[in-house]
XYZ file of C-alpha atoms in Angstrom:
312
model
C 70.902 177.905 136.351
C 67.608 178.128 138.365
C 67.980 176.928 141.923
C 65.359 174.095 141.773
C 67.090 172.601 138.744
C 70.490 172.959 140.455
C 69.006 171.269 143.611
C 67.666 168.346 141.522
C 70.938 167.935 139.700
C 72.889 167.938 142.959
C 70.540 165.328 144.395
C 70.901 163.206 141.215
C 74.663 163.312 141.293
C 74.763 162.616 145.039
C 72.502 159.579 144.671
C 74.570 158.348 141.699
C 77.657 158.702 143.788
C 76.154 156.529 146.542
C 75.170 153.924 143.913
C 78.630 153.967 142.284
C 80.527 150.619 142.126
C 83.385 151.469 144.493
C 81.119 153.089 147.054
C 78.628 150.142 147.032
C 81.460 147.625 147.293
C 82.925 149.448 150.319
C 79.480 149.841 152.013
C 78.491 146.196 151.563
C 81.825 144.852 152.820
C 81.734 147.157 155.886
C 78.131 146.136 156.764
C 78.698 142.391 156.175
C 81.980 142.474 158.241
C 83.422 138.924 157.952
C 80.280 137.131 156.927
C 80.347 138.211 153.290
C 82.850 139.621 150.832
C 82.004 141.299 147.589
C 84.107 142.689 144.740
C 83.210 143.907 141.259
C 84.516 146.101 138.518
C 81.552 148.343 137.543
C 80.431 151.937 137.376
C 77.632 150.857 139.777
C 73.843 151.077 139.560
C 73.167 153.609 136.791
C 70.212 155.903 137.079
C 67.422 156.489 136.076
C 66.912 152.914 134.767
C 68.760 151.019 137.563
C 71.055 149.367 135.014
C 74.095 147.353 136.106
C 77.094 146.239 134.047
C 79.895 144.458 135.877
C 83.113 142.563 135.008
C 85.225 140.246 137.049
C 82.832 140.051 140.026
C 83.459 137.838 143.142
C 81.040 136.905 145.886
C 82.370 135.010 148.877
C 80.718 133.602 151.949
C 83.577 132.228 154.066
C 81.338 130.120 156.316
C 81.769 131.955 159.566
C 79.619 130.551 162.383
C 79.346 127.250 160.670
C 77.277 128.434 157.721
C 77.548 127.386 154.100
C 80.683 128.237 152.187
C 80.139 129.872 148.764
C 82.623 131.259 146.369
C 81.235 132.581 143.119
C 82.897 134.515 140.345
C 82.220 135.555 136.816
C 83.646 137.579 133.935
C 80.562 139.485 133.021
C 77.018 140.274 134.307
C 74.422 142.669 133.033
C 70.884 143.269 134.371
C 68.287 145.950 135.166
C 66.396 146.219 138.461
C 62.686 146.670 137.857
C 61.845 149.979 139.566
C 58.027 149.625 139.391
C 58.088 146.185 141.141
C 59.968 147.659 144.073
C 56.726 149.424 145.045
C 54.984 146.000 145.036
C 57.463 144.556 147.496
C 59.225 142.556 144.729
C 62.836 142.521 143.615
C 62.965 141.625 139.977
C 66.181 141.561 137.971
C 65.431 141.850 134.210
C 67.563 141.096 131.226
C 70.140 139.132 133.227
C 73.143 138.212 131.063
C 75.923 136.187 132.688
C 79.115 134.800 131.108
C 81.866 132.511 132.453
C 80.236 132.118 135.847
C 81.566 129.473 138.315
C 80.425 128.669 141.863
C 81.885 126.364 144.518
C 79.167 125.619 147.027
C 79.708 123.657 150.263
C 76.545 122.932 152.124
C 77.073 122.598 155.812
C 73.624 123.574 157.159
C 70.702 121.054 156.761
C 68.458 122.351 153.947
C 65.245 122.010 156.009
C 66.552 124.698 158.383
C 66.819 127.094 155.466
C 63.161 126.903 154.463
C 62.027 129.655 156.881
C 64.572 132.091 155.391
C 63.436 131.648 151.769
C 61.457 134.501 150.220
C 57.909 133.793 149.229
C 57.568 132.531 145.640
C 57.520 135.380 143.198
C 59.182 137.953 145.545
C 62.701 137.755 144.164
C 63.195 136.674 140.570
C 65.984 136.715 138.028
C 64.701 137.020 134.393
C 67.659 135.302 132.669
C 68.171 136.538 129.159
C 71.263 134.395 128.607
C 73.707 132.390 130.750
C 76.639 130.727 129.039
C 79.998 128.958 129.759
C 79.037 128.510 133.404
C 79.438 125.769 136.028
C 78.692 124.845 139.606
C 80.491 122.415 141.993
C 78.414 121.279 144.913
C 79.526 119.421 148.090
C 76.809 118.513 150.605
C 78.324 117.670 153.955
C 74.954 117.228 155.629
C 74.556 113.833 153.864
C 76.310 110.580 154.630
C 78.245 109.781 152.549
C 79.186 113.304 151.539
C 77.339 114.133 148.330
C 79.247 115.719 145.445
C 78.107 116.777 141.949
C 79.629 118.877 139.178
C 77.318 120.833 136.857
C 79.086 121.816 133.702
C 78.375 123.662 130.435
C 75.361 125.465 131.818
C 73.409 127.230 129.033
C 70.143 129.046 129.627
C 68.126 131.353 127.419
C 65.089 133.306 128.457
C 64.662 131.541 131.811
C 63.139 132.550 135.125
C 64.996 131.805 138.362
C 62.784 132.313 141.393
C 64.704 132.605 144.673
C 61.798 131.141 146.573
C 61.195 128.215 144.132
C 64.504 127.622 142.341
C 63.542 124.190 140.959
C 61.065 125.894 138.581
C 63.860 127.092 136.382
C 63.989 123.597 134.839
C 60.485 124.153 133.451
C 60.495 127.934 132.824
C 63.388 128.296 130.367
C 63.077 128.791 126.624
C 66.220 126.708 126.196
C 68.336 125.109 128.898
C 71.011 122.356 129.066
C 73.929 121.243 131.284
C 76.147 118.264 131.992
C 75.722 116.492 135.309
C 78.459 114.487 136.956
C 80.503 112.303 134.638
C 78.054 111.356 131.917
C 74.712 112.953 132.813
C 73.016 115.287 130.313
C 69.998 117.472 130.974
C 68.079 119.313 128.275
C 64.890 121.372 128.748
C 62.884 123.916 126.784
C 59.530 125.455 126.259
C 57.557 126.055 123.034
C 56.913 129.554 121.716
C 53.797 130.163 123.881
C 55.709 129.156 127.018
C 52.932 127.033 128.453
C 54.244 123.716 127.055
C 57.679 122.222 127.081
C 59.884 119.188 127.481
C 62.720 117.808 129.621
C 65.121 114.981 128.988
C 67.600 113.492 131.459
C 70.065 110.719 130.772
C 73.433 109.111 131.751
C 73.107 109.570 135.538
C 71.765 107.626 138.540
C 69.366 108.940 141.104
C 72.139 108.658 143.674
C 74.421 110.908 141.676
C 71.613 113.317 140.898
C 69.975 113.852 144.234
C 72.169 112.237 146.880
C 69.747 109.271 147.267
C 72.596 106.773 147.966
C 71.339 106.812 151.551
C 68.364 104.732 150.414
C 69.645 101.095 150.150
C 67.803 100.161 146.961
C 69.389 98.761 143.745
C 67.088 101.042 141.787
C 69.079 104.159 142.845
C 72.265 102.687 141.399
C 70.758 102.323 137.945
C 71.094 104.896 135.248
C 68.109 107.204 134.579
C 66.688 107.994 131.167
C 63.808 110.314 131.713
C 61.694 111.867 128.967
C 58.732 114.137 129.881
C 56.476 116.736 128.534
C 54.856 119.406 130.749
C 52.053 121.905 130.491
C 51.606 124.898 132.712
C 47.934 125.100 133.650
C 48.321 128.445 135.250
C 50.973 130.367 137.167
C 50.831 127.872 140.064
C 50.091 124.459 138.531
C 51.909 122.183 136.012
C 51.017 118.831 134.664
C 53.771 116.257 133.775
C 53.552 113.175 131.513
C 56.373 110.948 130.256
C 58.379 107.776 130.533
C 61.030 106.664 133.018
C 63.620 104.197 131.906
C 66.091 102.472 134.273
C 69.205 100.852 132.784
C 71.345 98.429 134.751
C 75.119 98.833 135.034
C 75.779 95.385 133.611
C 75.126 94.414 129.992
C 73.096 91.370 131.016
C 70.573 93.468 133.049
C 67.331 94.369 131.276
C 66.043 97.893 130.988
C 62.836 98.789 132.879
C 60.423 101.302 131.368
C 57.541 102.948 133.293
C 55.005 105.592 132.203
C 53.931 108.313 134.568
C 51.558 111.200 134.804
C 51.038 113.671 137.639
C 50.635 117.384 138.464
C 52.238 119.741 141.017
C 51.217 122.883 142.846
C 54.350 125.071 142.889
C 53.286 126.734 146.067
C 54.269 123.372 147.707
C 57.785 123.707 146.329
C 58.811 126.859 148.155
C 61.964 124.959 149.116
C 65.721 124.930 148.639
C 66.670 123.353 145.242
C 67.826 119.981 146.647
C 64.701 119.418 148.793
C 62.426 120.495 145.975
C 64.217 118.102 143.567
C 63.847 115.147 145.982
C 60.246 116.046 146.505
C 59.586 116.108 142.770
C 61.366 112.773 142.363
C 59.258 111.286 145.082
C 56.067 112.570 143.471
C 57.222 110.979 140.190
C 57.840 107.640 141.943
C 54.414 107.737 143.583
C 52.685 108.230 140.265
C 54.833 105.903 138.140
C 53.145 102.659 137.223
C 55.543 100.236 138.945
C 54.793 96.647 139.694
C 55.626 94.037 142.341
C 57.604 94.212 145.561
C 59.881 96.987 144.258
C 56.872 99.212 143.580
C 55.545 98.756 147.124
C 58.914 99.335 148.755
C 59.673 102.323 146.641
C 56.302 103.946 147.137
C 56.533 103.408 150.929
C 59.889 105.169 150.900
C 58.516 107.909 148.727
C 55.575 108.491 151.074
C 57.956 108.671 154.037
C 60.209 111.206 152.373
C 57.221 113.262 151.281
C 55.961 113.339 154.863
C 59.485 114.280 156.036
C 59.738 117.134 153.533
C 56.258 118.321 154.522
C 57.137 118.986 158.109
C 57.556 122.552 159.317
């Protein structure tokens, strides 16, 4: 065998050994020390296409130094790392397929302190081909009272999860659904072209959804029934239009229906998911056609929270 070919083959095999599953697992766990633990059953990152197949993977952040505690595991994951985008300074995971994923997330660090550590929008993305039979349990200890929510039966097809703007996945998935809390149901989807879509939310209160119990208003104890349509103007801007229905807990209480219409610039939502969700809710309240004292009170609170989120 000619020497140049032998040299290339040796280099290829050496690099493949470095990218093998057991070697990567050992290397990551040594570098991370006690801050991060990682296990997976996989041949590793396969060249030349940077493909990854893994089974029975576990990712664990034990919360050393008072950081968040995260324990995630799944039975199967498959994806490919986009080689060409690496030269553009972007990390894009394509064809992501996840099954039986579950994550327990305990938030112990105020979300506003995490903003500076988020990547810029578009820098790290997961192109989700399919996510099924998955769930997330969240406990936020930075709120009083402690906020808990369970997200069950997560299903996503052809969605985009941006690490710098995670809220956008609600509006950039071909099909998506999940159960929230005890009775909440979220459904979302886009039409064939991808520039138009819908979202419906029902069976949950604002307090259960976004930890807004801290605001002492009866409105946040009422169940939400939200129906909206959206249109992506371009990569950065989206218009929303729909109807917000609030239903009282008692049978004698009347339902309240309000239309709304507004637009957002996603560059302003380079935030952790919880902050971005509250910001979007506040924008919705500011543009909803409410009436009377409740409207003035709610919009004053919304402006205050928007200013708070806009700091830093």
